[in-house]
mmCIF file of C-alpha atoms in Angstrom:
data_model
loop_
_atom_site.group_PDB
_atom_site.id
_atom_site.type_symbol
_atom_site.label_atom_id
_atom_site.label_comp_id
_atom_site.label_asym_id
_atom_site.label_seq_id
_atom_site.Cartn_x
_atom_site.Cartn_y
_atom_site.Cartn_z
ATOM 1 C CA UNK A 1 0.000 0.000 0.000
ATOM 2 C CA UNK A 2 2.979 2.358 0.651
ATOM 3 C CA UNK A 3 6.602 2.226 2.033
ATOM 4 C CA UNK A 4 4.916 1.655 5.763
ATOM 5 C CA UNK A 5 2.473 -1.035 5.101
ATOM 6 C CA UNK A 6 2.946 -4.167 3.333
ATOM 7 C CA UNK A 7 0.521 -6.536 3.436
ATOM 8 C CA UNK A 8 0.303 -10.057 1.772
ATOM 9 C CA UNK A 9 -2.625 -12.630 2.241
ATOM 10 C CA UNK A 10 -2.292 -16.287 0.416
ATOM 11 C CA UNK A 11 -4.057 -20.130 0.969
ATOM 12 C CA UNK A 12 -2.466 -23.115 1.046
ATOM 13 C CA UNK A 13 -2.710 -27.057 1.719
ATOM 14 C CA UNK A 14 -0.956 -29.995 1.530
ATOM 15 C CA UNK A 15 -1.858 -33.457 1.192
ATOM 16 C CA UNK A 16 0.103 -36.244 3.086
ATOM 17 C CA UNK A 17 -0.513 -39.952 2.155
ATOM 18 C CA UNK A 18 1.335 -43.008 4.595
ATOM 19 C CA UNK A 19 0.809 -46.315 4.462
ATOM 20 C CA UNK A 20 2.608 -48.925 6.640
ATOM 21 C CA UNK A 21 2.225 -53.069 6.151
ATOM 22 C CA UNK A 22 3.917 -56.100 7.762
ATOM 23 C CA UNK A 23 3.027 -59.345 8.161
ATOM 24 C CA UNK A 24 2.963 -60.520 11.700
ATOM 25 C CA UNK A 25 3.322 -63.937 12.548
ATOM 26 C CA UNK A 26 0.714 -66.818 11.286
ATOM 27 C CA UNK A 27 -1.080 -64.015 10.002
ATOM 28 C CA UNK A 28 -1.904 -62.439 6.863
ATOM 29 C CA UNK A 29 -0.325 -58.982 5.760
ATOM 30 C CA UNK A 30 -1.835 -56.044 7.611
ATOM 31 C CA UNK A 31 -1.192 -52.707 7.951
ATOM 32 C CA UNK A 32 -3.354 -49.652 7.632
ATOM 33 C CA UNK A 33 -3.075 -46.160 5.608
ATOM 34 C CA UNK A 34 -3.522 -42.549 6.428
ATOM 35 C CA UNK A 35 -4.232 -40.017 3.698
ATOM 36 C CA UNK A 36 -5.300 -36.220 5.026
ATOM 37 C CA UNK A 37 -5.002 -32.851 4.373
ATOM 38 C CA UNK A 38 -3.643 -29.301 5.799
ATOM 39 C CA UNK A 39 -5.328 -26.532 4.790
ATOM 40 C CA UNK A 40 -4.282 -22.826 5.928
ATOM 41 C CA UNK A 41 -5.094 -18.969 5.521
ATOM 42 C CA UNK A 42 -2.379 -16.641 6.154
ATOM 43 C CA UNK A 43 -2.354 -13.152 6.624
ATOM 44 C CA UNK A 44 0.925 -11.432 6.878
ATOM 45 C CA UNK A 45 1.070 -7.511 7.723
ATOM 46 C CA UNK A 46 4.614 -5.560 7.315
ATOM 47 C CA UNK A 47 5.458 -2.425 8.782
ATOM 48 C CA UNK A 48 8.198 -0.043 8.380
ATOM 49 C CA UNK A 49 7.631 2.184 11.984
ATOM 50 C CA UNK A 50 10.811 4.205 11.295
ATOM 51 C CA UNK A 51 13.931 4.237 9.130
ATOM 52 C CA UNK A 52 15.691 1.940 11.804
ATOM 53 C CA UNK A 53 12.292 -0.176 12.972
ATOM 54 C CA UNK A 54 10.352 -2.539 11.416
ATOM 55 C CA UNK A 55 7.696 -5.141 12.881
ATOM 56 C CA UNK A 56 5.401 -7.619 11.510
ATOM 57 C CA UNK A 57 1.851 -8.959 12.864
ATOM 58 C CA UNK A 58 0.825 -12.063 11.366
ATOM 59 C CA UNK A 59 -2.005 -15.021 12.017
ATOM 60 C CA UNK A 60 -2.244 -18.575 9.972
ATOM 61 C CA UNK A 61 -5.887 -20.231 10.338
ATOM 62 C CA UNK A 62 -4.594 -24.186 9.993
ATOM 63 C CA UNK A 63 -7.047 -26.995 9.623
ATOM 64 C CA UNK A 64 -6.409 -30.770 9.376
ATOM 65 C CA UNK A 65 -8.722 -33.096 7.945
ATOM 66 C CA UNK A 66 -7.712 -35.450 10.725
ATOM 67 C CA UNK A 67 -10.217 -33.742 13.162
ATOM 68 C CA UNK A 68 -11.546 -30.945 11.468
ATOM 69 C CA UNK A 69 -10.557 -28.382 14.192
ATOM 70 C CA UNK A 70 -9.365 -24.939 12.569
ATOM 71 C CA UNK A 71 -6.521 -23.301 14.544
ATOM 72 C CA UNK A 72 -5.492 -19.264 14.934
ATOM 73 C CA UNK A 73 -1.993 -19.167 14.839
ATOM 74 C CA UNK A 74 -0.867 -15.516 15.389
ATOM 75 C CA UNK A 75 2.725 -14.020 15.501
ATOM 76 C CA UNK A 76 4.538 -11.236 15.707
ATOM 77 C CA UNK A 77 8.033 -9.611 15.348
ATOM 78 C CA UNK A 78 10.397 -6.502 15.925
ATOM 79 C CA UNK A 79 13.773 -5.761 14.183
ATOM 80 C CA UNK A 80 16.174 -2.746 15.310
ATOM 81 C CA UNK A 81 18.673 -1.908 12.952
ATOM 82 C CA UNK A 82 21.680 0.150 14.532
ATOM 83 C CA UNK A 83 24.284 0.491 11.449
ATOM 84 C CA UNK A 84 25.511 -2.644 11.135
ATOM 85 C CA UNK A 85 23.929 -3.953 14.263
ATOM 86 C CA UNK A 86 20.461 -5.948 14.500
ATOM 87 C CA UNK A 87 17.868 -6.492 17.643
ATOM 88 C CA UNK A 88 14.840 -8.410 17.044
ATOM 89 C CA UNK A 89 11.972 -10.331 18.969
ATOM 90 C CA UNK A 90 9.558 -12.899 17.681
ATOM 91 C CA UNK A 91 6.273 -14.529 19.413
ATOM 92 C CA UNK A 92 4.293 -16.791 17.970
ATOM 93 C CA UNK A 93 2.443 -20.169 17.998
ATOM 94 C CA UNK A 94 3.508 -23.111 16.065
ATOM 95 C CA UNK A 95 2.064 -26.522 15.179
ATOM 96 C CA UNK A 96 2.297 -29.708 13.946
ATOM 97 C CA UNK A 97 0.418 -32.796 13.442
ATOM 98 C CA UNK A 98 2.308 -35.964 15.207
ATOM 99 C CA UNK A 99 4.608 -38.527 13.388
ATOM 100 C CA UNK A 100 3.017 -40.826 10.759
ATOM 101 C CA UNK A 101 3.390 -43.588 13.015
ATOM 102 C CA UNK A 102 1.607 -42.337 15.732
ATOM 103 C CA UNK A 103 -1.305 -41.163 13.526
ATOM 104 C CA UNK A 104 -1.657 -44.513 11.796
ATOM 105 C CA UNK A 105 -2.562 -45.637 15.339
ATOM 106 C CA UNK A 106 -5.128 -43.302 16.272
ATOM 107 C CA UNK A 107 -5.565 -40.654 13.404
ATOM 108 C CA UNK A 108 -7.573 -38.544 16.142
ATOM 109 C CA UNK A 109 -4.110 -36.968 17.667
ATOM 110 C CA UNK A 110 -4.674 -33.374 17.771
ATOM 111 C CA UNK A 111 -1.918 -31.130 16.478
ATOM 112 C CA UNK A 112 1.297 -30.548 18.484
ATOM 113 C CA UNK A 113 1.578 -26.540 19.344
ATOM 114 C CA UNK A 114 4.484 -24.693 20.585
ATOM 115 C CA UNK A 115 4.574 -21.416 21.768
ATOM 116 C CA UNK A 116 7.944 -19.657 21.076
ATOM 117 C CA UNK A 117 9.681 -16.555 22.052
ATOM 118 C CA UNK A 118 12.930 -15.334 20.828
ATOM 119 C CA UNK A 119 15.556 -12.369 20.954
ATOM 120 C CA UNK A 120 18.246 -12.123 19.253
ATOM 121 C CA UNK A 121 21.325 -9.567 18.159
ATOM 122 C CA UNK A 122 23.072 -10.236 14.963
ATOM 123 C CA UNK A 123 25.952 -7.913 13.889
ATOM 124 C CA UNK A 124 28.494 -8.106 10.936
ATOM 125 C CA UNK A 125 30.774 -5.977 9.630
ATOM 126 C CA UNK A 126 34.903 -6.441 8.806
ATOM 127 C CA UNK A 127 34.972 -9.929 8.408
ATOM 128 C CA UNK A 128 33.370 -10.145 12.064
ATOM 129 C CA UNK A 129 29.752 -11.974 12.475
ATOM 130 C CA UNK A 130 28.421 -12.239 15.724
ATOM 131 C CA UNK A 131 25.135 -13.742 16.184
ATOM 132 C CA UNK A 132 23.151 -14.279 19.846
ATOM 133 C CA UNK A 133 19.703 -15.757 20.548
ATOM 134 C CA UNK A 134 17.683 -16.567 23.679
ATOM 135 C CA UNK A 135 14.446 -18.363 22.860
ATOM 136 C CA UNK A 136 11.991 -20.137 25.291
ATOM 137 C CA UNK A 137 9.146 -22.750 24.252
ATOM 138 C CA UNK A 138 6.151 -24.217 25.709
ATOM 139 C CA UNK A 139 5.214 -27.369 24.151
ATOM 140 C CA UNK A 140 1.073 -28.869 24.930
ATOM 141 C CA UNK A 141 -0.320 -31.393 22.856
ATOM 142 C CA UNK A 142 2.176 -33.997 22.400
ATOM 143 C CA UNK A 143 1.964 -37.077 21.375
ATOM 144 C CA UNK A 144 2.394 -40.077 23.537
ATOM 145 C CA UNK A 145 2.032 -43.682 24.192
ATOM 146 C CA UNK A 146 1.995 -45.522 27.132
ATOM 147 C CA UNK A 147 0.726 -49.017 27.331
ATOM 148 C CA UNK A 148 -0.585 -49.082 23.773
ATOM 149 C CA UNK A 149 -2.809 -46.512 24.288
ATOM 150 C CA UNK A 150 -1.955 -42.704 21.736
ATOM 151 C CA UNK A 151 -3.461 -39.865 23.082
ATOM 152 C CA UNK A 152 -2.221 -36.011 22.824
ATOM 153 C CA UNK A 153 -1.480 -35.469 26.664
ATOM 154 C CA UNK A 154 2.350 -34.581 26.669
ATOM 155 C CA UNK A 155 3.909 -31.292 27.343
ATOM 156 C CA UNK A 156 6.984 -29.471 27.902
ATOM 157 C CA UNK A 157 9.854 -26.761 27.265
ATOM 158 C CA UNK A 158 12.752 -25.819 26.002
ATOM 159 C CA UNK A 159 14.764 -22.822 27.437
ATOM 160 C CA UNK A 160 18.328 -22.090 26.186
ATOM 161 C CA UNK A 161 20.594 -19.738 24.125
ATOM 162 C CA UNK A 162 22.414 -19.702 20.656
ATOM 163 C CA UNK A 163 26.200 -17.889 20.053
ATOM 164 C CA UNK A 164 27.913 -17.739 17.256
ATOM 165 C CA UNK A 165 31.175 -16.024 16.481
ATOM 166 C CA UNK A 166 33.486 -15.791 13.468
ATOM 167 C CA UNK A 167 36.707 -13.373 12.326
ATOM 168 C CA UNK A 168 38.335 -13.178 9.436
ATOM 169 C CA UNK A 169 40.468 -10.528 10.425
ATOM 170 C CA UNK A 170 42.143 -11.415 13.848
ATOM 171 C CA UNK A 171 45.257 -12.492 12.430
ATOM 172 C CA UNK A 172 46.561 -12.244 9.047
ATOM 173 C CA UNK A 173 45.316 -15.456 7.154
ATOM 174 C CA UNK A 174 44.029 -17.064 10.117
ATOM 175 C CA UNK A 175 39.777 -17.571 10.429
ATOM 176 C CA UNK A 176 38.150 -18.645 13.701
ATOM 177 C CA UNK A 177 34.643 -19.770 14.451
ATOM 178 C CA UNK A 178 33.207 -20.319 17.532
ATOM 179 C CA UNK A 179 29.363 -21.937 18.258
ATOM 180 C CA UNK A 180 28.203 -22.248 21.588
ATOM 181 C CA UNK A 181 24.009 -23.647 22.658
ATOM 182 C CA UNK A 182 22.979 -24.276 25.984
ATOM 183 C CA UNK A 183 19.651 -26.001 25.852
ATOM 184 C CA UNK A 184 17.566 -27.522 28.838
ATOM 185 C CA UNK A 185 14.674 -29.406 27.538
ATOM 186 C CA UNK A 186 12.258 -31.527 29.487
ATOM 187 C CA UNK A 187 9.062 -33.491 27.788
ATOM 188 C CA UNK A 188 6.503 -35.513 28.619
ATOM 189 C CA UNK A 189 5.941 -37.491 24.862
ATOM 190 C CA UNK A 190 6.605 -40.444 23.257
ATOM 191 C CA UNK A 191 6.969 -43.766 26.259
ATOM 192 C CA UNK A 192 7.915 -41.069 28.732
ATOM 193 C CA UNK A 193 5.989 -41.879 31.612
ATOM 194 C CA UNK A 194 7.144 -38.321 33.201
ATOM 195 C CA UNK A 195 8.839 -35.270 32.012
ATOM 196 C CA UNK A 196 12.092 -35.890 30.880
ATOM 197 C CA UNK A 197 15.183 -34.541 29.305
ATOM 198 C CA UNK A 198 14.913 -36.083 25.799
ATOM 199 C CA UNK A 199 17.661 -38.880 25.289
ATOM 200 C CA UNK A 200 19.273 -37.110 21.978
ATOM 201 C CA UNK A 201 19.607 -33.578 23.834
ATOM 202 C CA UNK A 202 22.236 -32.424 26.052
ATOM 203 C CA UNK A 203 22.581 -29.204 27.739
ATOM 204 C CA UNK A 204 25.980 -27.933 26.848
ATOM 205 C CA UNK A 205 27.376 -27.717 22.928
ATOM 206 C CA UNK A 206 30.750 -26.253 21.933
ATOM 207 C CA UNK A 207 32.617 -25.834 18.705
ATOM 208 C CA UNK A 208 35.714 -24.322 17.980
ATOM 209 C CA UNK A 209 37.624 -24.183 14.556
ATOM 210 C CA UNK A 210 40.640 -22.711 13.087
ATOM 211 C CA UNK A 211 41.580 -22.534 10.190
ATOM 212 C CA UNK A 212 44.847 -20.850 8.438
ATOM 213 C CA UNK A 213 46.022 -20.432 4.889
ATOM 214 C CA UNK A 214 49.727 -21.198 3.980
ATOM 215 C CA UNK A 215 50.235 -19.080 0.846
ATOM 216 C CA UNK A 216 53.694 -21.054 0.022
ATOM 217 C CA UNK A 217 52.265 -24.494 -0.520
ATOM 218 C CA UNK A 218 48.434 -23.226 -1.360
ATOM 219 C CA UNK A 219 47.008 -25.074 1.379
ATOM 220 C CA UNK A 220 44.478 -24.221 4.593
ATOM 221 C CA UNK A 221 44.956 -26.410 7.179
ATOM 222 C CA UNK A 222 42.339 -26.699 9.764
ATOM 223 C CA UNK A 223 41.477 -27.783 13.442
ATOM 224 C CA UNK A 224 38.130 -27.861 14.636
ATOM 225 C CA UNK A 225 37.636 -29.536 18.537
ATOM 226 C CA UNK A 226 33.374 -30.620 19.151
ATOM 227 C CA UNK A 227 32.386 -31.049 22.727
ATOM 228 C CA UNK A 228 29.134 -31.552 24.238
ATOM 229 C CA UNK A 229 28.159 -32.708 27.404
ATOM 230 C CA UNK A 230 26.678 -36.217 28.277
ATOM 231 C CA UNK A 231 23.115 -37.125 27.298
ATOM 232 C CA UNK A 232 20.492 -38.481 29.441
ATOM 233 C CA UNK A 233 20.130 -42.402 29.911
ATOM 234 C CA UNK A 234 17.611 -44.638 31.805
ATOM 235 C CA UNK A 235 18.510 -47.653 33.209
ATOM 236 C CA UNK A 236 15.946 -49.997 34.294
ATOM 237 C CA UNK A 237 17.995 -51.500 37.438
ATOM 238 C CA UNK A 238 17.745 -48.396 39.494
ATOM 239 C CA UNK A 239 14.292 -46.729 40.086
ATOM 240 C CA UNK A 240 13.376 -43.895 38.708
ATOM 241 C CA UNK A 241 13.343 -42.154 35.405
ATOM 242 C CA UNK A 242 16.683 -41.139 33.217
ATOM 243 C CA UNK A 243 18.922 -40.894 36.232
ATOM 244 C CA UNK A 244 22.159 -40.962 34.745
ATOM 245 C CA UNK A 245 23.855 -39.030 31.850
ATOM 246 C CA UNK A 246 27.083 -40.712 29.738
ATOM 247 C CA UNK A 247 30.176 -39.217 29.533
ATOM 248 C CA UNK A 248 30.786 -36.203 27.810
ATOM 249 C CA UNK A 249 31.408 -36.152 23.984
ATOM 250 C CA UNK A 250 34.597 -34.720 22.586
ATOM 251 C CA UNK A 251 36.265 -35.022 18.960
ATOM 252 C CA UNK A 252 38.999 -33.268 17.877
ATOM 253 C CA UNK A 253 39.099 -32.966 13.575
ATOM 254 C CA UNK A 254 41.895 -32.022 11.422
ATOM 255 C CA UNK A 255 41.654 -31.279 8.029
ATOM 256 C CA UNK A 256 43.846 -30.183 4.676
ATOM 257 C CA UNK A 257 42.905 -28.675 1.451
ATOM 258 C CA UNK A 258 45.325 -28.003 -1.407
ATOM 259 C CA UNK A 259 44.770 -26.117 -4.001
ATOM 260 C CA UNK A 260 46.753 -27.923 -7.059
ATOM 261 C CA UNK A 261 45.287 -25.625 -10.011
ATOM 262 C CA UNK A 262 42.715 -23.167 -10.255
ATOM 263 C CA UNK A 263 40.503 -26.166 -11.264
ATOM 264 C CA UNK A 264 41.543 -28.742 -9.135
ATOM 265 C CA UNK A 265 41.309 -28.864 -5.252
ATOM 266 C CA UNK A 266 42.810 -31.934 -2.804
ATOM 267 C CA UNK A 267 41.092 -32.337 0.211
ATOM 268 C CA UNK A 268 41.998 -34.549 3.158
ATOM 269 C CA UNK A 269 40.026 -34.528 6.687
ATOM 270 C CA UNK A 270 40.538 -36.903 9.796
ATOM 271 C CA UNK A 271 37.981 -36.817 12.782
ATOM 272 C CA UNK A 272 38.601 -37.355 16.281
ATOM 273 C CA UNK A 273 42.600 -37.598 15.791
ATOM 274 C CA UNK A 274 43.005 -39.191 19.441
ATOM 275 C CA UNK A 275 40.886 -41.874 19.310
ATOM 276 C CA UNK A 276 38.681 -41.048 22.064
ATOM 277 C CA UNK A 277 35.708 -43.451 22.805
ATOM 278 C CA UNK A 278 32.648 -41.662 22.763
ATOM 279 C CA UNK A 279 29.508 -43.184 24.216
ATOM 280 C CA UNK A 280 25.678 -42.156 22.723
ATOM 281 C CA UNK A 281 23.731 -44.055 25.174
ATOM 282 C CA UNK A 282 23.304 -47.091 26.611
ATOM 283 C CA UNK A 283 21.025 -50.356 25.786
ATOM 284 C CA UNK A 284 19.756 -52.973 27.851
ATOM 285 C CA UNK A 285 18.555 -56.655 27.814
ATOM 286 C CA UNK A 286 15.095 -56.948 27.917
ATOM 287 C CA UNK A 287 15.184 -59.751 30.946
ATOM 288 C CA UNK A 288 17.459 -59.995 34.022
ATOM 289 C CA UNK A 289 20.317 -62.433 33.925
ATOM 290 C CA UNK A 290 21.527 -64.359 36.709
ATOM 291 C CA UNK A 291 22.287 -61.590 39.112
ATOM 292 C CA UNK A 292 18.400 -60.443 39.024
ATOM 293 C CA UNK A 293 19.946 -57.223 37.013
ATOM 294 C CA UNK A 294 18.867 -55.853 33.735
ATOM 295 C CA UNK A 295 22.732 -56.442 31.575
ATOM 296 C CA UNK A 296 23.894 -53.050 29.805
ATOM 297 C CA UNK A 297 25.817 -52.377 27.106
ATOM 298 C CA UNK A 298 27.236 -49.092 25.601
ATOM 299 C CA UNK A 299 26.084 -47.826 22.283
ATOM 300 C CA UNK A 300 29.068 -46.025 20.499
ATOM 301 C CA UNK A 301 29.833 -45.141 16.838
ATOM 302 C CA UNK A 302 30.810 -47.630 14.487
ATOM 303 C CA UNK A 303 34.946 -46.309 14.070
ATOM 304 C CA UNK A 304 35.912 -44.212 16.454
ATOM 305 C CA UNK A 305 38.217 -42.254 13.816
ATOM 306 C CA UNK A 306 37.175 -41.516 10.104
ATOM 307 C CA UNK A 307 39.722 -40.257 7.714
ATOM 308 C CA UNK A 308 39.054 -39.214 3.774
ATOM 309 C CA UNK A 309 40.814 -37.836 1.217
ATOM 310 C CA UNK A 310 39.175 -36.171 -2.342
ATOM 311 C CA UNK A 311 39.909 -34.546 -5.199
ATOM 312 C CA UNK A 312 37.857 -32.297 -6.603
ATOM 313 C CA UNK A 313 37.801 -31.190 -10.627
ATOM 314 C CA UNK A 314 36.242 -28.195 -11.940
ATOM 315 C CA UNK A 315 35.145 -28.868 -15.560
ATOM 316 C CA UNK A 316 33.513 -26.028 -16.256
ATOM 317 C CA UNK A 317 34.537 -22.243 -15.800
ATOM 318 C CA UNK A 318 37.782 -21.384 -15.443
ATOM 319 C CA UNK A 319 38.447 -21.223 -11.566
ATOM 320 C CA UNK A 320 37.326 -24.013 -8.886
ATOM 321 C CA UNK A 321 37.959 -21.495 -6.389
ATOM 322 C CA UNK A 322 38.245 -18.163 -5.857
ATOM 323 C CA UNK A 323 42.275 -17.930 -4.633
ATOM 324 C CA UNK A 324 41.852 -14.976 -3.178
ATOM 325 C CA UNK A 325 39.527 -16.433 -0.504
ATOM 326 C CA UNK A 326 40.899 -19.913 -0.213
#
């Protein structure tokens, strides 16, 4: 309508079709199929406030032909532009239908729905990029199943924060990264009888990498080191619901690439260079053994070390890479 007000309006749906068979013992195949719908509104409303603020105000009416329910979804956002320096906020509400193999179950399952709320600051300028973000989430409407029986009674949140550095310009020819989340997470979905931390998350997430570009032999050796702390575990011998966390996970990577012509690059990489034994989780028999005790066993990667080396041809153009920012 004018350089304040933007506004944009659109429909859309999407059809989803699963189907899942097996054939269980002295039985015939069986199976059953799901085929549904999602069909939306959305209104989206722009606004330049001043030269430095903009914010948007926006709602998405969702249906699913699951259960027939029509949704409001609204949201909203601020940005703050400061030079080269960004502030923004976001609130909305989010939503989902359940995985495919819950709904096959009991295609009633309402729609998960999250409620998130972010703020961030993103700046970049002089080969510098700094990004931070602190969201929260409320999650209602999850799916579980307990004893056999799906129904949309979970819950939970997510609380954490996002940081992200990276210079070009510290040193000559050197680059550093760094990327930092803290996360804390607890759910009530799935088999979880309570509200848990979910077995794939853990709370503390590091990476650091270097990497530096030898202009007499055309090369840019690199070093990155991954940590993140140990993820929740249950184990059935103790009482109580994931008590334990495993060890914290650490890999330090080394890589190599050489730049042989301006169409050809070699590249070499070798993770976790001192062999550490990292451990995901932990299984467990499904019966005690002779001690009355439920036997464990440790779930780690396949190799503990992976090494590769490539070569990589450019046949078309005349450069593979730009030199200049190898």
């Amino acid at each position: 309508y004018s350089n304040l007000y933007k506004l944009t309006a659109g429909v859309e749906s999407m059809l989803r079709r699963d189907t899942l068979s097996y054939r269980a013992p002295t039985t015939n195949i069986t199976g059953g199929e799901i085929s549904h719908g999602i069909n939306s509104l959305f209104l989206l409303n722009d606004f330049n406030l001043s030269s430095n603020l903009q914010g948007n105000v926006s709602a998405r009416m969702e249906q699913t032909t699951l259960n027939d329910g029509w949704r409001l979804l609204p949201r909203a956002s601020l940005t703050y532009k400061m030079s080269d320096f960004y502030l923004s906020a976001i609130a909305g509400l989010y939503q989902q239908l359940p995985e495919n193999s819950f709904l096959l179950r009991n295609p009633t399952l309402s729609a998960e729905r999250c409620w998130q709320y972010i703020a961030g600051a993103y700046h970049e300028a002089k080969g510098k990029t700094f990004r931070l973000e602190a969201y929260y989430k409320k999650y209602n409407g999850l799916a579980t199943n307990l004893n056999n029986m799906y129904a949309s009674d979970g819950y939970g949140s997510s609380k954490g924060i996002d940081l992200f550095l990276n210079d070009r310009e510290v040193l000559k020819n050197l680059e550093y990264m760094l990327a930092y989340s803290y996360n804390d997470s607890h759910r009530k979905y799935g088999d979880y009888p309570v509200e848990a931390m979910p077995q794939y998350a853990s709370k503390h997430n590091l990476s650091l990498a270097f990497k530096y570009w030898v202009s007499g032999i055309r090369s840019t050796i690199g070093i990155t080191n991954r940590y993140a702390s140990g993820r929740p575990y249950h184990n059935p011998n103790e009482e109580g619901f994931m008590q334990h966390t495993t060890s914290a996970y650490n890999s330090l990577d080394f890589s190599i690439s050489f730049l042989l012509s301006k169409k050809i690059i070699i590249h070499s990489s070798a993770s976790n260079i001192l062999g550490r034994n990292n451990v995901y989780n932990y299984t467990y028999s499904s019966s005690r053994g002779g001690d009355g005790a439920f036997a464990s066993s440790p779930v780690n990667a396949s190799r503990n070390s992976f090494f590769m080396i490539g070569i990589f041809i450019t046949l078309s153009g005349n450069t593979a890479y730009d030199v200049s920012n190898f």
